[in-house]
C-alpha atoms as a printed R data frame, in Angstrom:
    type eleno elety resid chain resno       x      y       z
1   ATOM     1    CA   MET     A     1   0.042  0.000  -0.084
2   ATOM     2    CA   GLY     A     2   2.844  2.691   0.924
3   ATOM     3    CA   GLU     A     3   4.966  1.745  -2.111
4   ATOM     4    CA   GLU     A     4   2.028  1.870  -4.638
5   ATOM     5    CA   SER     A     5   0.763  5.153  -2.783
6   ATOM     6    CA   HIS     A     6   4.156  6.511  -3.279
7   ATOM     7    CA   LEU     A     7   4.646  5.530  -6.751
8   ATOM     8    CA   GLN     A     8   1.351  7.050  -7.437
9   ATOM     9    CA   GLU     A     9   2.274 10.218  -5.857
10  ATOM    10    CA   GLU     A    10   5.451 10.415  -8.091
11  ATOM    11    CA   ARG     A    11   3.315 10.033 -11.123
12  ATOM    12    CA   GLU     A    12   0.945 12.735  -9.941
13  ATOM    13    CA   ASP     A    13   3.945 15.080  -9.500
14  ATOM    14    CA   GLY     A    14   5.335 14.068 -12.754
15  ATOM    15    CA   GLY     A    15   2.323 14.825 -14.623
16  ATOM    16    CA   LEU     A    16   1.945 18.233 -12.985
17  ATOM    17    CA   GLN     A    17   5.634 18.996 -13.998
18  ATOM    18    CA   GLU     A    18   4.825 17.867 -17.498
19  ATOM    19    CA   ASP     A    19   1.820 20.199 -17.631
20  ATOM    20    CA   THR     A    20   3.933 23.022 -16.342
21  ATOM    21    CA   ALA     A    21   6.415 22.128 -19.093
22  ATOM    22    CA   ALA     A    22   3.939 22.504 -21.814
23  ATOM    23    CA   GLU     A    23   2.630 25.581 -20.616
24  ATOM    24    CA   GLN     A    24   5.939 27.075 -20.269
25  ATOM    25    CA   GLY     A    25   6.572 25.976 -24.099
26  ATOM    26    CA   GLY     A    26   3.202 27.478 -25.192
27  ATOM    27    CA   MET     A    27   3.503 31.008 -23.377
28  ATOM    28    CA   PRO     A    28   7.137 32.377 -23.793
29  ATOM    29    CA   SER     A    29   7.646 35.785 -22.488
30  ATOM    30    CA   ALA     A    30   7.412 38.821 -24.544
31  ATOM    31    CA   GLY     A    31  11.212 38.953 -25.275
32  ATOM    32    CA   GLY     A    32  11.572 35.281 -26.311
33  ATOM    33    CA   GLN     A    33  13.181 34.362 -22.918
34  ATOM    34    CA   PRO     A    34  11.617 31.787 -20.464
35  ATOM    35    CA   PRO     A    35   9.896 33.333 -17.595
36  ATOM    36    CA   GLN     A    36  12.232 33.903 -14.545
37  ATOM    37    CA   PRO     A    37  11.307 32.169 -10.919
38  ATOM    38    CA   ASN     A    38  10.194 34.584  -8.417
39  ATOM    39    CA   ASN     A    39  12.548 35.118  -5.593
40  ATOM    40    CA   SER     A    40  11.159 34.644  -2.136
41  ATOM    41    CA   ILE     A    41  12.350 34.446   1.685
42  ATOM    42    CA   LEU     A    42  11.660 30.645   1.373
43  ATOM    43    CA   ASP     A    43  14.519 30.511  -1.121
44  ATOM    44    CA   ASP     A    44  17.163 31.153   1.647
45  ATOM    45    CA   VAL     A    45  17.677 27.941   3.502
46  ATOM    46    CA   TRP     A    46  18.685 29.964   6.866
47  ATOM    47    CA   LEU     A    47  15.375 31.863   6.733
48  ATOM    48    CA   THR     A    48  13.242 28.672   6.037
49  ATOM    49    CA   HIS     A    49  14.831 27.024   9.104
50  ATOM    50    CA   LEU     A    50  14.375 30.102  11.154
51  ATOM    51    CA   GLY     A    51  10.719 30.220  10.307
52  ATOM    52    CA   ALA     A    52  10.386 26.620  11.044
53  ATOM    53    CA   ILE     A    53  11.983 26.854  14.361
54  ATOM    54    CA   ILE     A    54   9.551 29.725  15.169
55  ATOM    55    CA   GLY     A    55   6.624 27.561  13.958
56  ATOM    56    CA   VAL     A    56   7.878 24.357  15.695
57  ATOM    57    CA   GLY     A    57   8.179 26.280  19.206
58  ATOM    58    CA   CYS     A    58   4.800 27.924  18.719
59  ATOM    59    CA   TRP     A    59   2.873 24.754  17.855
60  ATOM    60    CA   SER     A    60   4.861 22.402  20.676
61  ATOM    61    CA   LEU     A    61   2.650 24.700  22.952
62  ATOM    62    CA   ALA     A    62  -0.510 23.106  21.476
63  ATOM    63    CA   GLY     A    63   0.863 19.616  21.302
64  ATOM    64    CA   THR     A    64   2.028 19.505  24.797
65  ATOM    65    CA   ALA     A    65  -1.254 21.175  26.191
66  ATOM    66    CA   LEU     A    66  -3.386 18.299  24.127
67  ATOM    67    CA   ARG     A    67  -0.880 15.630  25.505
68  ATOM    68    CA   LEU     A    68  -1.487 16.751  29.067
69  ATOM    69    CA   ALA     A    69  -5.319 17.026  28.810
70  ATOM    70    CA   ILE     A    70  -5.299 13.472  27.111
71  ATOM    71    CA   GLU     A    71  -3.145 11.960  29.769
72  ATOM    72    CA   GLN     A    72  -5.423 13.470  32.485
73  ATOM    73    CA   ALA     A    73  -8.673 12.178  30.896
74  ATOM    74    CA   PHE     A    74  -6.881  8.621  30.774
75  ATOM    75    CA   VAL     A    75  -5.896  8.823  34.535
76  ATOM    76    CA   ARG     A    76  -9.403  9.726  35.581
77  ATOM    77    CA   ASN     A    77 -10.714  6.530  33.867
78  ATOM    78    CA   SER     A    78  -9.976  3.714  36.314
79  ATOM    79    CA   VAL     A    79  -9.792  1.327  33.611
80  ATOM    80    CA   LEU     A    80  -6.890  3.155  31.917
81  ATOM    81    CA   THR     A    81  -4.723  4.474  34.827
82  ATOM    82    CA   THR     A    82  -1.672  2.726  33.779
83  ATOM    83    CA   TYR     A    83  -1.761  4.079  30.091
84  ATOM    84    CA   THR     A    84  -1.236  7.715  30.599
85  ATOM    85    CA   THR     A    85   0.706  8.132  27.479
86  ATOM    86    CA   TYR     A    86  -1.280  5.520  25.418
87  ATOM    87    CA   GLY     A    87  -3.960  8.038  24.349
88  ATOM    88    CA   PRO     A    88  -1.403 10.788  23.253
89  ATOM    89    CA   ASN     A    89   0.910  8.766  21.231
90  ATOM    90    CA   CYS     A    90  -1.838  6.938  19.346
91  ATOM    91    CA   ILE     A    91  -3.750  9.875  18.371
92  ATOM    92    CA   GLY     A    92  -0.227 11.730  17.730
93  ATOM    93    CA   CYS     A    93   0.688  9.093  15.463
94  ATOM    94    CA   HIS     A    94  -2.495  9.173  13.731
95  ATOM    95    CA   LEU     A    95  -2.377 12.682  13.151
96  ATOM    96    CA   MET     A    96   1.470 12.357  11.890
97  ATOM    97    CA   GLY     A    97   0.396  9.720   9.321
98  ATOM    98    CA   PHE     A    98  -2.543 11.803   8.214
99  ATOM    99    CA   ILE     A    99  -0.676 15.062   7.810
100 ATOM   100    CA   ALA     A   100   2.411 13.790   6.368
101 ATOM   101    CA   SER     A   101   0.454 12.086   3.647
102 ATOM   102    CA   LEU     A   102  -1.598 15.028   2.413
103 ATOM   103    CA   ALA     A   103   1.204 16.192   0.139
104 ATOM   104    CA   SER     A   104   4.400 14.780  -1.588
105 ATOM   105    CA   SER     A   105   7.509 15.579   0.212
106 ATOM   106    CA   LYS     A   106   8.309 18.197  -2.395
107 ATOM   107    CA   THR     A   107   5.374 20.077  -1.773
108 ATOM   108    CA   GLN     A   108   5.927 20.043   2.032
109 ATOM   109    CA   ASN     A   109   9.587 21.198   1.810
110 ATOM   110    CA   ALA     A   110   9.564 23.342  -1.244
111 ATOM   111    CA   ILE     A   111   6.262 24.997  -0.972
112 ATOM   112    CA   PHE     A   112   4.856 24.987   2.565
113 ATOM   113    CA   PRO     A   113   8.026 24.057   4.632
114 ATOM   114    CA   TRP     A   114   6.830 26.369   7.628
115 ATOM   115    CA   ILE     A   115   3.374 25.008   7.908
116 ATOM   116    CA   PHE     A   116   4.272 21.193   7.669
117 ATOM   117    CA   ARG     A   117   7.249 21.425   9.911
118 ATOM   118    CA   SER     A   118   5.226 23.265  12.470
119 ATOM   119    CA   LEU     A   119   2.435 20.613  12.453
120 ATOM   120    CA   LEU     A   120   4.626 17.552  12.175
121 ATOM   121    CA   VAL     A   121   7.417 18.340  14.302
122 ATOM   122    CA   GLY     A   122   6.079 20.873  16.560
123 ATOM   123    CA   PHE     A   123   2.282 19.823  17.030
124 ATOM   124    CA   CYS     A   124   2.675 15.928  16.611
125 ATOM   125    CA   GLY     A   125   6.089 15.529  17.735
126 ATOM   126    CA   SER     A   126   5.385 17.394  21.042
127 ATOM   127    CA   LEU     A   127   1.941 15.489  21.404
128 ATOM   128    CA   THR     A   128   3.687 12.070  21.652
129 ATOM   129    CA   THR     A   129   6.342 11.363  23.989
130 ATOM   130    CA   PHE     A   130   8.956  8.616  23.954
131 ATOM   131    CA   SER     A   131  10.477  9.485  27.413
132 ATOM   132    CA   SER     A   132   7.109  9.304  29.319
133 ATOM   133    CA   TRP     A   133   6.430  6.026  27.654
134 ATOM   134    CA   MET     A   134   9.681  4.545  28.837
135 ATOM   135    CA   LEU     A   135   9.039  5.997  32.423
136 ATOM   136    CA   ASP     A   136   5.592  4.491  32.411
137 ATOM   137    CA   THR     A   137   6.708  1.070  31.211
138 ATOM   138    CA   VAL     A   138   9.685  0.675  33.763
139 ATOM   139    CA   ARG     A   139   7.593  1.810  36.784
140 ATOM   140    CA   GLN     A   140   4.931 -0.708  36.651
141 ATOM   141    CA   GLU     A   141   4.818 -2.734  39.679
142 ATOM   142    CA   ARG     A   142   4.265 -6.143  37.881
143 ATOM   143    CA   VAL     A   143   6.153 -7.579  35.025
144 ATOM   144    CA   ALA     A   144   2.901 -8.553  33.495
145 ATOM   145    CA   LEU     A   145   1.971 -4.759  33.329
146 ATOM   146    CA   CYS     A   146   5.406 -3.665  32.257
147 ATOM   147    CA   PHE     A   147   5.360 -6.103  29.232
148 ATOM   148    CA   ASP     A   148   1.739 -5.009  28.441
149 ATOM   149    CA   GLU     A   149   2.621 -1.234  28.361
150 ATOM   150    CA   LEU     A   150   5.754 -2.042  26.210
151 ATOM   151    CA   VAL     A   151   4.125 -4.054  23.640
152 ATOM   152    CA   SER     A   152   0.831 -1.709  23.467
153 ATOM   153    CA   GLY     A   153   2.903  1.310  23.380
154 ATOM   154    CA   LEU     A   154   5.239 -0.076  20.751
155 ATOM   155    CA   THR     A   155   2.583 -1.477  18.206
156 ATOM   156    CA   MET     A   156  -0.586  0.429  18.500
157 ATOM   157    CA   PRO     A   157   0.876  3.903  17.436
158 ATOM   158    CA   PHE     A   158   1.939  2.027  14.127
159 ATOM   159    CA   VAL     A   159  -1.797  0.807  13.600
160 ATOM   160    CA   PHE     A   160  -2.923  4.556  14.107
161 ATOM   161    CA   PHE     A   161  -0.129  5.896  11.834
162 ATOM   162    CA   LEU     A   162  -1.288  3.708   9.142
163 ATOM   163    CA   TRP     A   163  -4.705  4.466   9.685
164 ATOM   164    CA   GLY     A   164  -4.086  8.000   9.408
165 ATOM   165    CA   ARG     A   165  -1.933  7.584   6.290
166 ATOM   166    CA   ASP     A   166  -4.468  5.728   4.460
167 ATOM   167    CA   THR     A   167  -7.325  7.982   5.363
168 ATOM   168    CA   ALA     A   168  -5.168 10.924   3.903
169 ATOM   169    CA   PHE     A   169  -4.567  8.689   0.666
170 ATOM   170    CA   LEU     A   170  -8.403  8.187   0.386
171 ATOM   171    CA   LEU     A   171  -8.940 11.965   0.805
172 ATOM   172    CA   ARG     A   172  -6.533 12.879  -1.788
173 ATOM   173    CA   ALA     A   173  -7.851 10.239  -4.272
174 ATOM   174    CA   PHE     A   174 -11.383 11.929  -3.898
175 ATOM   175    CA   MET     A   175  -9.929 15.437  -3.843
176 ATOM   176    CA   MET     A   176  -7.050 15.618  -5.834
177 ATOM   177    CA   PRO     A   177  -8.779 16.650  -9.045
178 ATOM   178    CA   SER     A   178 -10.549 19.841  -7.492
179 ATOM   179    CA   LEU     A   179  -7.295 20.596  -5.013
180 ATOM   180    CA   GLY     A   180  -4.568 19.629  -7.307
181 ATOM   181    CA   CYS     A   181  -3.487 23.325  -7.502
182 ATOM   182    CA   ILE     A   182  -3.138 23.488  -3.722
183 ATOM   183    CA   ILE     A   183  -1.724 20.145  -2.531
184 ATOM   184    CA   GLY     A   184  -0.083 18.574  -5.794
185 ATOM   185    CA   ILE     A   185   1.210 21.787  -7.252
186 ATOM   186    CA   SER     A   186   4.835 21.318  -8.606
187 ATOM   187    CA   ALA     A   187   7.621 23.208  -7.531
188 ATOM   188    CA   SER     A   188   8.283 24.549 -11.017
189 ATOM   189    CA   ARG     A   189   4.604 25.830 -11.473
190 ATOM   190    CA   TYR     A   190   4.905 27.492  -8.050
191 ATOM   191    CA   GLU     A   191   8.199 29.442  -8.900
192 ATOM   192    CA   LEU     A   192   6.638 30.679 -11.859
193 ATOM   193    CA   GLY     A   193   3.444 32.110 -10.617
194 ATOM   194    CA   GLY     A   194   2.592 30.863  -7.139
195 ATOM   195    CA   ARG     A   195   3.610 33.405  -4.630
196 ATOM   196    CA   GLN     A   196   0.448 33.337  -3.021
197 ATOM   197    CA   MET     A   197   1.248 29.746  -2.030
198 ATOM   198    CA   ARG     A   198   4.436 31.111  -0.340
199 ATOM   199    CA   LEU     A   199   2.355 33.897   1.354
200 ATOM   200    CA   ALA     A   200   0.314 31.156   3.135
201 ATOM   201    CA   ASN     A   201   3.556 30.191   5.068
202 ATOM   202    CA   VAL     A   202   4.019 33.778   6.247
203 ATOM   203    CA   ILE     A   203   0.232 33.951   7.184
204 ATOM   204    CA   PHE     A   204   0.223 30.699   9.079
205 ATOM   205    CA   LEU     A   205   3.453 31.771  10.748
206 ATOM   206    CA   PHE     A   206   2.178 35.111  12.016
207 ATOM   207    CA   VAL     A   207  -1.027 33.541  13.141
208 ATOM   208    CA   SER     A   208   0.855 30.858  14.810
209 ATOM   209    CA   VAL     A   209   3.023 33.511  16.869
210 ATOM   210    CA   VAL     A   210   0.121 35.428  17.720
211 ATOM   211    CA   ALA     A   211  -1.939 32.651  19.246
212 ATOM   212    CA   ALA     A   212   1.337 31.306  20.910
213 ATOM   213    CA   VAL     A   213   1.314 34.632  22.883
214 ATOM   214    CA   VAL     A   214  -2.317 35.387  23.472
215 ATOM   215    CA   VAL     A   215  -3.498 31.966  24.297
216 ATOM   216    CA   PRO     A   216  -1.370 31.242  27.462
217 ATOM   217    CA   VAL     A   217  -1.768 34.920  28.495
218 ATOM   218    CA   ALA     A   218  -5.530 34.423  28.340
219 ATOM   219    CA   ILE     A   219  -5.507 31.047  30.139
220 ATOM   220    CA   GLU     A   220  -3.316 32.335  32.927
221 ATOM   221    CA   ALA     A   221  -5.610 35.418  33.426
222 ATOM   222    CA   SER     A   222  -8.628 33.058  33.482
223 ATOM   223    CA   VAL     A   223  -6.920 30.700  35.959
224 ATOM   224    CA   HIS     A   224  -6.442 33.869  38.386
225 ATOM   225    CA   ARG     A   225 -10.125 34.899  37.854
226 ATOM   226    CA   ASP     A   226 -11.363 31.242  38.728
227 ATOM   227    CA   LEU     A   227 -12.715 30.897  35.036
228 ATOM   228    CA   LEU     A   228 -10.583 27.970  34.413
229 ATOM   229    CA   ASN     A   229  -9.297 25.095  36.428
230 ATOM   230    CA   VAL     A   230  -5.668 24.495  35.147
231 ATOM   231    CA   SER     A   231  -2.833 23.380  37.397
232 ATOM   232    CA   PHE     A   232   0.393 25.244  37.844
233 ATOM   233    CA   ILE     A   233   2.362 22.342  36.621
234 ATOM   234    CA   ASN     A   234   0.454 22.019  33.435
235 ATOM   235    CA   ARG     A   235   0.460 25.627  32.841
236 ATOM   236    CA   ARG     A   236   4.201 25.865  33.201
237 ATOM   237    CA   SER     A   237   5.030 22.568  31.407
238 ATOM   238    CA   VAL     A   238   3.240 24.023  28.259
239 ATOM   239    CA   VAL     A   239   5.326 27.398  28.396
240 ATOM   240    CA   ILE     A   240   8.716 25.453  28.507
241 ATOM   241    CA   SER     A   241   7.825 22.829  25.805
242 ATOM   242    CA   PRO     A   242   9.629 24.742  22.942
243 ATOM   243    CA   LEU     A   243  12.818 24.195  24.969
244 ATOM   244    CA   GLY     A   244  12.536 20.494  23.979
245 ATOM   245    CA   ALA     A   245  10.637 20.696  20.618
246 ATOM   246    CA   VAL     A   246  13.232 23.270  18.850
247 ATOM   247    CA   PRO     A   247  16.365 21.095  19.812
248 ATOM   248    CA   ARG     A   248  14.751 18.042  18.600
249 ATOM   249    CA   TYR     A   249  14.053 19.742  15.241
250 ATOM   250    CA   LEU     A   250  17.719 21.192  15.187
251 ATOM   251    CA   LEU     A   251  19.118 17.481  16.058
252 ATOM   252    CA   ALA     A   252  17.079 15.771  13.353
253 ATOM   253    CA   GLN     A   253  18.042 18.488  10.749
254 ATOM   254    CA   LEU     A   254  21.739 18.097  11.616
255 ATOM   255    CA   TRP     A   255  22.112 14.318  11.880
256 ATOM   256    CA   ASN     A   256  18.960 12.558  10.448
257 ATOM   257    CA   GLY     A   257  19.841 10.729   7.231
258 ATOM   258    CA   SER     A   258  23.492 11.325   7.251
259 ATOM   259    CA   SER     A   259  25.546  9.104   5.076
260 ATOM   260    CA   ARG     A   260  28.136  8.607   7.770
261 ATOM   261    CA   PHE     A   261  25.228  6.840   9.971
262 ATOM   262    CA   TRP     A   262  23.942  4.638   7.116
263 ATOM   263    CA   ASN     A   263  20.700  6.664   6.933
264 ATOM   264    CA   PHE     A   264  20.143  5.951  10.667
265 ATOM   265    CA   PRO     A   265  17.861  8.849  11.983
266 ATOM   266    CA   ILE     A   266  20.602  9.447  14.632
267 ATOM   267    CA   GLY     A   267  18.974 12.988  15.404
268 ATOM   268    CA   THR     A   268  15.773 11.693  16.536
269 ATOM   269    CA   PHE     A   269  17.572  8.753  18.484
270 ATOM   270    CA   ALA     A   270  19.611 11.226  20.367
271 ATOM   271    CA   ALA     A   271  16.766 13.378  21.230
272 ATOM   272    CA   ASN     A   272  14.805 10.655  22.444
273 ATOM   273    CA   MET     A   273  17.524  9.249  24.428
274 ATOM   274    CA   ILE     A   274  18.609 12.329  25.969
275 ATOM   275    CA   ALA     A   275  15.024 13.091  26.965
276 ATOM   276    CA   VAL     A   276  14.940  9.579  28.454
277 ATOM   277    CA   LEU     A   277  18.133 10.284  30.519
278 ATOM   278    CA   LEU     A   278  16.898 13.852  31.733
279 ATOM   279    CA   MET     A   279  13.331 12.042  32.433
280 ATOM   280    CA   GLY     A   280  15.124  9.385  34.711
281 ATOM   281    CA   LEU     A   281  17.212 12.009  36.529
282 ATOM   282    CA   LEU     A   282  14.324 14.508  37.153
283 ATOM   283    CA   ASP     A   283  12.006 11.503  38.291
284 ATOM   284    CA   HIS     A   284  14.489 10.607  40.842
285 ATOM   285    CA   PHE     A   285  14.574 13.985  42.180
286 ATOM   286    CA   TYR     A   286  11.045 14.411  42.105
287 ATOM   287    CA   ARG     A   287  10.454 11.203  43.899
288 ATOM   288    CA   THR     A   288  13.036 11.997  46.561
289 ATOM   289    CA   ARG     A   289  12.831 16.026  47.043
290 ATOM   290    CA   ASP     A   290   9.313 16.485  45.733
291 ATOM   291    CA   ASN     A   291  10.240 19.560  43.702
292 ATOM   292    CA   VAL     A   292   7.591 20.548  41.582
293 ATOM   293    CA   TRP     A   293   9.827 21.973  38.972
294 ATOM   294    CA   CYS     A   294  11.163 18.573  38.261
295 ATOM   295    CA   LYS     A   295   7.685 17.617  37.349
296 ATOM   296    CA   ILE     A   296   7.264 20.486  35.153
297 ATOM   297    CA   ALA     A   297  10.428 19.781  33.430
298 ATOM   298    CA   MET     A   298   9.483 16.077  32.976
299 ATOM   299    CA   ASP     A   299   6.256 16.859  31.352
300 ATOM   300    CA   GLY     A   300   7.280 20.173  29.430
301 ATOM   301    CA   LEU     A   301  11.091 19.597  28.536
302 ATOM   302    CA   CYS     A   302  11.379 15.908  28.243
303 ATOM   303    CA   GLY     A   303   8.014 15.242  26.953
304 ATOM   304    CA   SER     A   304   8.399 17.559  23.916
305 ATOM   305    CA   LEU     A   305  12.123 16.544  23.389
306 ATOM   306    CA   SER     A   306  11.358 13.050  22.873
307 ATOM   307    CA   THR     A   307   8.877 11.841  20.187
308 ATOM   308    CA   VAL     A   308   7.003  8.719  19.262
309 ATOM   309    CA   SER     A   309   5.356 10.017  16.253
310 ATOM   310    CA   SER     A   310   8.579 10.700  14.350
311 ATOM   311    CA   PHE     A   311   9.905  7.449  15.701
312 ATOM   312    CA   VAL     A   312   7.094  5.478  14.178
313 ATOM   313    CA   ASN     A   313   7.208  7.592  10.942
314 ATOM   314    CA   GLU     A   314  10.855  6.791  10.566
315 ATOM   315    CA   MET     A   315  10.427  3.039  10.994
316 ATOM   316    CA   ILE     A   316   7.568  2.778   8.390
317 ATOM   317    CA   GLY     A   317   9.713  4.623   5.846
318 ATOM   318    CA   PHE     A   318  12.343  1.880   6.480
319 ATOM   319    CA   TYR     A   319   9.608 -0.770   5.888
320 ATOM   320    CA   ASP     A   320   8.183  0.810   2.880
321 ATOM   321    CA   SER     A   321  11.785  1.278   1.433
322 ATOM   322    CA   ASP     A   322  12.627 -2.601   1.891
323 ATOM   323    CA   ASN     A   323  15.115 -1.584   4.500
324 ATOM   324    CA   ARG     A   324  13.582 -3.738   7.364
325 ATOM   325    CA   ARG     A   325  16.897 -4.627   9.026
326 ATOM   326    CA   LEU     A   326  17.624 -1.204   9.854
327 ATOM   327    CA   MET     A   327  13.880 -0.782  10.918
328 ATOM   328    CA   TYR     A   328  14.301 -3.738  13.614
329 ATOM   329    CA   ILE     A   329  17.632 -2.528  14.568
330 ATOM   330    CA   TYR     A   330  16.251  1.091  14.995
331 ATOM   331    CA   ALA     A   331  13.225 -0.238  17.185
332 ATOM   332    CA   ILE     A   332  15.389 -2.776  19.194
333 ATOM   333    CA   ILE     A   333  18.109 -0.039  20.242
334 ATOM   334    CA   SER     A   334  15.804  2.594  20.804
335 ATOM   335    CA   VAL     A   335  13.382  0.773  23.149
336 ATOM   336    CA   GLY     A   336  16.454 -1.424  24.640
337 ATOM   337    CA   VAL     A   337  18.581  1.739  25.262
338 ATOM   338    CA   GLY     A   338  15.585  3.706  26.624
339 ATOM   339    CA   ALA     A   339  14.501  1.222  29.087
340 ATOM   340    CA   ALA     A   340  17.859  0.377  30.319
341 ATOM   341    CA   ILE     A   341  18.564  4.367  30.868
342 ATOM   342    CA   ILE     A   342  15.217  4.576  32.993
343 ATOM   343    CA   SER     A   343  15.946  1.264  34.983
344 ATOM   344    CA   VAL     A   344  19.220  2.592  36.032
345 ATOM   345    CA   CYS     A   345  18.104  6.005  36.949
346 ATOM   346    CA   ARG     A   346  15.190  4.187  39.227
347 ATOM   347    CA   HIS     A   347  16.773  1.375  40.738
348 ATOM   348    CA   VAL     A   348  20.532  2.530  40.981
349 ATOM   349    CA   PHE     A   349  20.458  6.153  41.955
C-alpha cells in the first residue's frame, strides 16, 4: 500500500511537471526568454529553518497542552490508569500519518515548509512522548503490566499511523482533481506564478506566533479569575515545551539521514535518549525531594524533546523502502537503550 501510493504520488507530481513544461513552452515571455522564477524568502535555507524553528516552538505549546489533557483524561478513567501515554501517542501518530500523507515531500519542503514542519515536528512531535512512555513502562509494579505497557505502546501507534496515512490517501484520491493546484502543485509551477502559496507560510507563521502569545496569557488570566481550573504544573509545562521541541528539530536537521550513519535517524534517536536520561534523573529528584519544577521539566521539556510519532514515521519509512533490517535495529536499540537508562535511574540512584 505504501509503495503503490508513493509511486502514484510520483506519477501525479510528474504529470503536473509535464503540464507545467507544456504551459511554459506554449506561453513564452514577450522577449522570447523563458519566464524567470520569483524570488522569495523561502529560497533562503537559513530563513526557511528560522521560520520553521519559530513555528515548531509555537505549535509545541499546542501539542504539549493536548498531551497533558489527554493524559489526565486517561488517569481519571479507572480502567486506563496505567496507560497515561497511550492515548497521546496513538492520537499523535494518527495525526502524523494523516498530515504527512496529505502532500508529497516536494510540496512539504519546497512550498509549505513552515506549515508542515510546524505541524509535524512541533505539534505531532510534542503531542507524543517517548521518554514518558519509557518511564510508564519501567515503573510498573508487576512484570505483566510492564510487558503490556511496552507491547501496546510499541504496536498500537503503528496501527494509528497507518490508519491516518490511509485516510489521507483516500482523501487525496477523492479531492485531488479539485485541489491539485493546492496540495499537488509542482515546485516549477509554483516558482512561475504561485507567490500566494508561499504567502500562506507567512500568514500561518504570523497567526501561530500571535496565538502562542495570546492563548497562554488568556489562560493564565482566566485561572487567576477562577474561570478555568488548570494546574500550575500543566501551565508551566506547556510554556517550557519549546525548549524541548526546538532542539529536537535541530538535531533531526543536523543528523537524520547522514550518510556516515547509514541513513540511521541519529538525530531523533539522540533526542529521545537525551530526553529519557533527563526524565530518569528528574524522576529521581522528584520522588526524593518532591520538587514541583522537576515534574514541570519532565512533562514540558522531556515530553516535547522526545517523540513517538517521528520514531514511528521513520520506521515505517524503512519498511516501505524494504530496509527492514535497519527498521528492526532502530526499534530494538531505541527501546532497549531507553528502558535501560530509565531502569538505572530508578533502581540505582
